[in-house]
Coordinates of C-alpha atoms in Angstrom, one line a residue:
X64 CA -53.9 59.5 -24.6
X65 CA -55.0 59.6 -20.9
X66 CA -55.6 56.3 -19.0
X67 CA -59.4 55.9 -19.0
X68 CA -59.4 56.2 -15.0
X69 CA -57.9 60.0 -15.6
X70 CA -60.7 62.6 -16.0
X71 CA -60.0 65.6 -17.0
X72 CA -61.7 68.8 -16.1
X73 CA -62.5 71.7 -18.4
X74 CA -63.4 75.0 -17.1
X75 CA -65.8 77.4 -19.1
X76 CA -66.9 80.9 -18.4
X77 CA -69.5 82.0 -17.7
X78 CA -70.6 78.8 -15.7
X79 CA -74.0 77.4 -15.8
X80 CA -76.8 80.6 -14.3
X81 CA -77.8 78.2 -11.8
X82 CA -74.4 77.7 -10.4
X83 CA -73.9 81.5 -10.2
X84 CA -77.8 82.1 -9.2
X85 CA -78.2 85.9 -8.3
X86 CA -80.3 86.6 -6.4
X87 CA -81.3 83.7 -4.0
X88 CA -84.8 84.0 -2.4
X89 CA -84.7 81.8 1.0
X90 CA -87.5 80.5 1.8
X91 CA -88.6 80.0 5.4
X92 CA -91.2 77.2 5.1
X93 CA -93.1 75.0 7.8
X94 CA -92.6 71.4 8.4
X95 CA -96.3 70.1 7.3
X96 CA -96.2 72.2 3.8
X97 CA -94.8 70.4 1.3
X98 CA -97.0 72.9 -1.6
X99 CA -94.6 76.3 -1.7
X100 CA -91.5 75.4 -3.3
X101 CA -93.8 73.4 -5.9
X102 CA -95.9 76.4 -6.3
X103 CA -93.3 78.9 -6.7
X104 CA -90.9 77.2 -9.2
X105 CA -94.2 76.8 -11.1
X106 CA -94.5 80.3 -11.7
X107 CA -90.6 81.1 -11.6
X108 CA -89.1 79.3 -14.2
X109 CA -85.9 81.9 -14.9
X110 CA -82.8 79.4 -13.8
X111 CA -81.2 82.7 -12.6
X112 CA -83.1 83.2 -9.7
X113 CA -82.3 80.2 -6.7
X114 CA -85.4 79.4 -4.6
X115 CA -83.7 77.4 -1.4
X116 CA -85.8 76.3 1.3
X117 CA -85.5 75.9 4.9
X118 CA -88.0 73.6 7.6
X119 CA -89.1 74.5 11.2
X120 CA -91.2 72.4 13.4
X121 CA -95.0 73.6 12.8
X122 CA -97.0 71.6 15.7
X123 CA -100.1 71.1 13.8
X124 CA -103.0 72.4 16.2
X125 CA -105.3 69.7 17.9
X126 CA -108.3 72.2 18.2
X127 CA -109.2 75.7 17.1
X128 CA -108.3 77.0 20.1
X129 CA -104.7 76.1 19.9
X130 CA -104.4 77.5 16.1
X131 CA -104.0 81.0 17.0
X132 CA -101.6 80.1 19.5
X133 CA -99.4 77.5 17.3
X134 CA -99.2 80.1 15.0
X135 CA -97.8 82.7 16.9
X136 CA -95.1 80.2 18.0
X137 CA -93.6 80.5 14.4
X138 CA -91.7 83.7 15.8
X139 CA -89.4 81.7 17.8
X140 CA -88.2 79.9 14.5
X141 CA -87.8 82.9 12.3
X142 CA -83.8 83.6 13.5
X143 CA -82.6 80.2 13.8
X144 CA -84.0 79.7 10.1
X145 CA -82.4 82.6 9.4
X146 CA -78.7 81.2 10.5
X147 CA -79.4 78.1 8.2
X148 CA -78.3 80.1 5.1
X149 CA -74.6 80.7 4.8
X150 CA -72.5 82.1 4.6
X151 CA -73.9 85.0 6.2
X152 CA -74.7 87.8 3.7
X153 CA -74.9 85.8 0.6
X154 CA -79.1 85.4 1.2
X155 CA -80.1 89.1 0.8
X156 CA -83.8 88.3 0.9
X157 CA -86.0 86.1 2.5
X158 CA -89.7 85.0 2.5
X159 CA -91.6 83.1 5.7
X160 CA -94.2 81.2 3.9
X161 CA -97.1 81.4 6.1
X162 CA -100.6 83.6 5.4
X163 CA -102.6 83.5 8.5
X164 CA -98.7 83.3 10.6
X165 CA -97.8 86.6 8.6
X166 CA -100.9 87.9 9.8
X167 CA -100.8 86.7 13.2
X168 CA -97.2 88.0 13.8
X169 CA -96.8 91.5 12.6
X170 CA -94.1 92.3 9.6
X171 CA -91.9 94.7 12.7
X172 CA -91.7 91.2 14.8
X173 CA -90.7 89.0 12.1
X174 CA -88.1 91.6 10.6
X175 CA -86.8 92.2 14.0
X176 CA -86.0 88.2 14.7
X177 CA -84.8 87.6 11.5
X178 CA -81.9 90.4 11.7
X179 CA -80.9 89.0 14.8
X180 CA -79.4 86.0 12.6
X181 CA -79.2 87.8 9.8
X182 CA -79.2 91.9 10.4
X183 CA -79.5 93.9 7.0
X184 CA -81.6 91.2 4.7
X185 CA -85.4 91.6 3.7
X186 CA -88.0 89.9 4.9
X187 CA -91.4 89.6 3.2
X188 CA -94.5 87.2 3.4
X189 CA -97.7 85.8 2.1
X190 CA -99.6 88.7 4.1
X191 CA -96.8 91.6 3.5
X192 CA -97.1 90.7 -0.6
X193 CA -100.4 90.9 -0.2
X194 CA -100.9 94.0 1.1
X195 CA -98.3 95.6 -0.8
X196 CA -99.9 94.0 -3.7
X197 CA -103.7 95.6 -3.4
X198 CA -101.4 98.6 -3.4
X199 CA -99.9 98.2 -6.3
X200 CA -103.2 97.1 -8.0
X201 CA -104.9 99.8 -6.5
X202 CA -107.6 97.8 -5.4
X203 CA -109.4 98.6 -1.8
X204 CA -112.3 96.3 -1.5
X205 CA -111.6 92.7 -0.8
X206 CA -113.3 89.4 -1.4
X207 CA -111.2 86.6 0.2
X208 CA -111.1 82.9 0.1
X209 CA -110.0 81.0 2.8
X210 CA -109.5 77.3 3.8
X211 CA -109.0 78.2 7.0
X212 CA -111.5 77.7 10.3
X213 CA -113.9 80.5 11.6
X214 CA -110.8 82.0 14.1
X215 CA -108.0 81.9 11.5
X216 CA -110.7 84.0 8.9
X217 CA -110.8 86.7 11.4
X218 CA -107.2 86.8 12.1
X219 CA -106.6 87.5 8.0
X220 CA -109.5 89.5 7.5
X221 CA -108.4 92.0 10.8
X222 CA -105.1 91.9 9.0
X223 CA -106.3 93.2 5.6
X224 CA -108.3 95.7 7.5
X225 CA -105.9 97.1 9.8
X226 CA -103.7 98.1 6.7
X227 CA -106.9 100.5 5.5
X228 CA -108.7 97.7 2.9
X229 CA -112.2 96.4 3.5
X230 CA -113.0 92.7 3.0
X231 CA -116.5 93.0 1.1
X232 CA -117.2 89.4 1.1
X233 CA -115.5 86.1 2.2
X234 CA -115.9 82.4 2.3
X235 CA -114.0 79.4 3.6
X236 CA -113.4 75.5 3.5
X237 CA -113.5 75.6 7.0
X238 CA -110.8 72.9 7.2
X239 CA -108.5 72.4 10.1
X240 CA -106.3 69.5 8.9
X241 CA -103.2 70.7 6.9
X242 CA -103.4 67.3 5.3
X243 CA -107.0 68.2 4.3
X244 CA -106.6 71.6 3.1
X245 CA -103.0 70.2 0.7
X246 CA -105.1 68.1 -0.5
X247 CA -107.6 70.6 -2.0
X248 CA -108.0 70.5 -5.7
X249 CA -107.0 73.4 -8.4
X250 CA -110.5 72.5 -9.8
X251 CA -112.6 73.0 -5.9
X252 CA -110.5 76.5 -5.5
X253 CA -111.5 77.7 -8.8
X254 CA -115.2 76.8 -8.4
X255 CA -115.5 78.3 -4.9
X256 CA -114.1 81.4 -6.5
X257 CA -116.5 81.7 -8.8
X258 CA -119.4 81.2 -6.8
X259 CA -118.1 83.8 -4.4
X260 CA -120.0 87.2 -4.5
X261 CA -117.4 89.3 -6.4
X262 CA -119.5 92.3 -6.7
X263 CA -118.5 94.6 -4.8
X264 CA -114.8 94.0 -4.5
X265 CA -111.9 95.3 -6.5
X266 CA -109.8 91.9 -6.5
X267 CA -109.9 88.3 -4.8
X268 CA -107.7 87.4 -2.2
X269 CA -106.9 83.5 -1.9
X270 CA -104.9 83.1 1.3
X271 CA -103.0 80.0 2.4
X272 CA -99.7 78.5 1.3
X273 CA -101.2 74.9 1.2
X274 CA -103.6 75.8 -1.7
X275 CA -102.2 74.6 -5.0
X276 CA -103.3 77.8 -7.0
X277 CA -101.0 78.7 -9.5
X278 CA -103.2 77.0 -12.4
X279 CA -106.3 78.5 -11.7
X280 CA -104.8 82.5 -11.4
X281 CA -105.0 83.2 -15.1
X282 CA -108.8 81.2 -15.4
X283 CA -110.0 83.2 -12.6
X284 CA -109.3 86.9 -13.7
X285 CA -110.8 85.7 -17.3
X286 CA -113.6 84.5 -15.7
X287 CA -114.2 87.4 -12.9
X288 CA -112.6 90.4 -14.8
X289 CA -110.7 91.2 -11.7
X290 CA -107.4 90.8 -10.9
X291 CA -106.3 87.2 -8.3
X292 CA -103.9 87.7 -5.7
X293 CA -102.6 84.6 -4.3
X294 CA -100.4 83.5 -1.4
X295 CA -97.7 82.2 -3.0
X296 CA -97.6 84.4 -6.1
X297 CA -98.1 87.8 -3.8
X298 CA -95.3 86.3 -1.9
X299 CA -93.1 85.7 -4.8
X300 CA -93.8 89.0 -6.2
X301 CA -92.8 90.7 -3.7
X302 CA -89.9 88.9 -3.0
X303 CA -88.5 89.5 -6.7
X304 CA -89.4 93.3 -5.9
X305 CA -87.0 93.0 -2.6
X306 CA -84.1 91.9 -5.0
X307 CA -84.3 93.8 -8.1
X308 CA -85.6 91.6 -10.6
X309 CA -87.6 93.6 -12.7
X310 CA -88.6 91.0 -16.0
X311 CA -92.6 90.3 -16.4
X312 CA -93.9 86.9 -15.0
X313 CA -96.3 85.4 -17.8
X314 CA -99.5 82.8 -16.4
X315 CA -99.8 83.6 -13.2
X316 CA -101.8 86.9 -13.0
X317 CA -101.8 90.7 -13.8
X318 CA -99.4 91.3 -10.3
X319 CA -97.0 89.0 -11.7
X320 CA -97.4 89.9 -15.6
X321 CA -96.8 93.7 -15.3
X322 CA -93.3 94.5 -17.1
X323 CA -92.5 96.8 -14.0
X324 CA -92.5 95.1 -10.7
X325 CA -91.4 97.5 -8.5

């Protein structure tokens, strides 16, 4: 009999998915949002898939003249982010969790920093899924909703628009604090949705990865017969197209619950 301060280690194969997680989504997230990797292990629940997250400093803008600007700053972070996950190669695919940054800082830019770190991988984003998801959807007229002040609306919207979509309608929170917009309820995001005039537009865009939206998805197609793109859940989306996983994501949407999601 062993000596009760022997342990003895038994190996069994296959190990635990989560040990031998394939693929691993890194996640390139700002210092002040504390929201994403809640969000998105919400929605992605399969053990197999590894969601590992990496900070850079986000200086928080002191007026709406600096937001633009503070933004834009973010592309300056995107390489040494990219050297925080080693060993180099084992992170195929990456997202940079920031909607109106991934609209400020073209998808060429961001690709182009992060290969310098990490050449080969993919990149994708709030903005990028979202695009490529009204694809997808084949949905062309836009209603969006924003928390975001007046300049940060027209940075999106431009966005949307310069990709050949039209934003039909939009409203906003008009918040500047990132405390303030966190702190948003499920239950405010769903009622401004539905008071929002939906009737012209193909699909509703709800942009920001501080909004905690992943409840309300479902409630809102139901409720406006249209389909709900999402920051975080475009994001994810596409980030599961990037790396091959092709199973259906139930609760969270038609983009998500479509057996095919290439």
């Amino acid at each position: 009999m062993p000596s009760p301060n022997t342990f003895s280690t038994i190996h069994v194969n296959p190990s635990h998915p989560a040990v031998q997680a394939e693929p691993i989504i890194g996640l390139i997230v700002c210092s002040t949002d504390y929201i994403t990797e809640l969000e998105l292990r919400r929605m992605l629940k399969d053990e197999r898939i590894a969601l590992s997250a990496t900070r850079f400093k986000h200086e928080e803008p002191s007026s709406p003249e600096m937001a633009i600007e503070s933004l834009y700053n973010h592309i300056y972070e995107i390489a040494k982010a990219g050297e925080m996950f080693d060993p180099p190669g084992a992170t195929k695919v990456f997202a940079y969790s920031c909607t109106s940054g991934s609209a400020v800082i073209s998808q060429e830019n961001l690709e182009d920093k992060l290969h310098q770190a990490r050449p080969g991988s993919s990149l994708t984003s709030p903005m990028t899924g979202a695009l490529r998801a009204f694809d997808k959807l084949s949905v062309k007229r836009i209603a969006m909703l924003t928390p975001y002040i007046e300049e940060e609306v027209a940075v999106v919207a431009n966005c949307i628009e310069s990709a050949g979509f039209e934003v039909c309608a939009s409203a906003s929170f008009n918040l500047i604090s990132e405390a303030g917009i966190a702190s948003l309820s499920p239950e405010s995001i769903f009622e401004a949705a539905r008071v929002l005039d939906m009737s012209d537009a193909d699909a509703l865009f709800i942009s920001c990865t501080l909004l905690r939206t992943s409840t309300v998805i479902d409630r809102l197609e139901a409720s406006l017969g249209k389909p709900v793109i999402t920051a975080h859940q475009a994001m994810l989306w596409d980030s599961l197209r990037l790396a091959g996983y092709e199973k259906s994501v139930v609760g969270y949407g038609r983009l998500l619950r479509q057996a095919d999601l290439r």
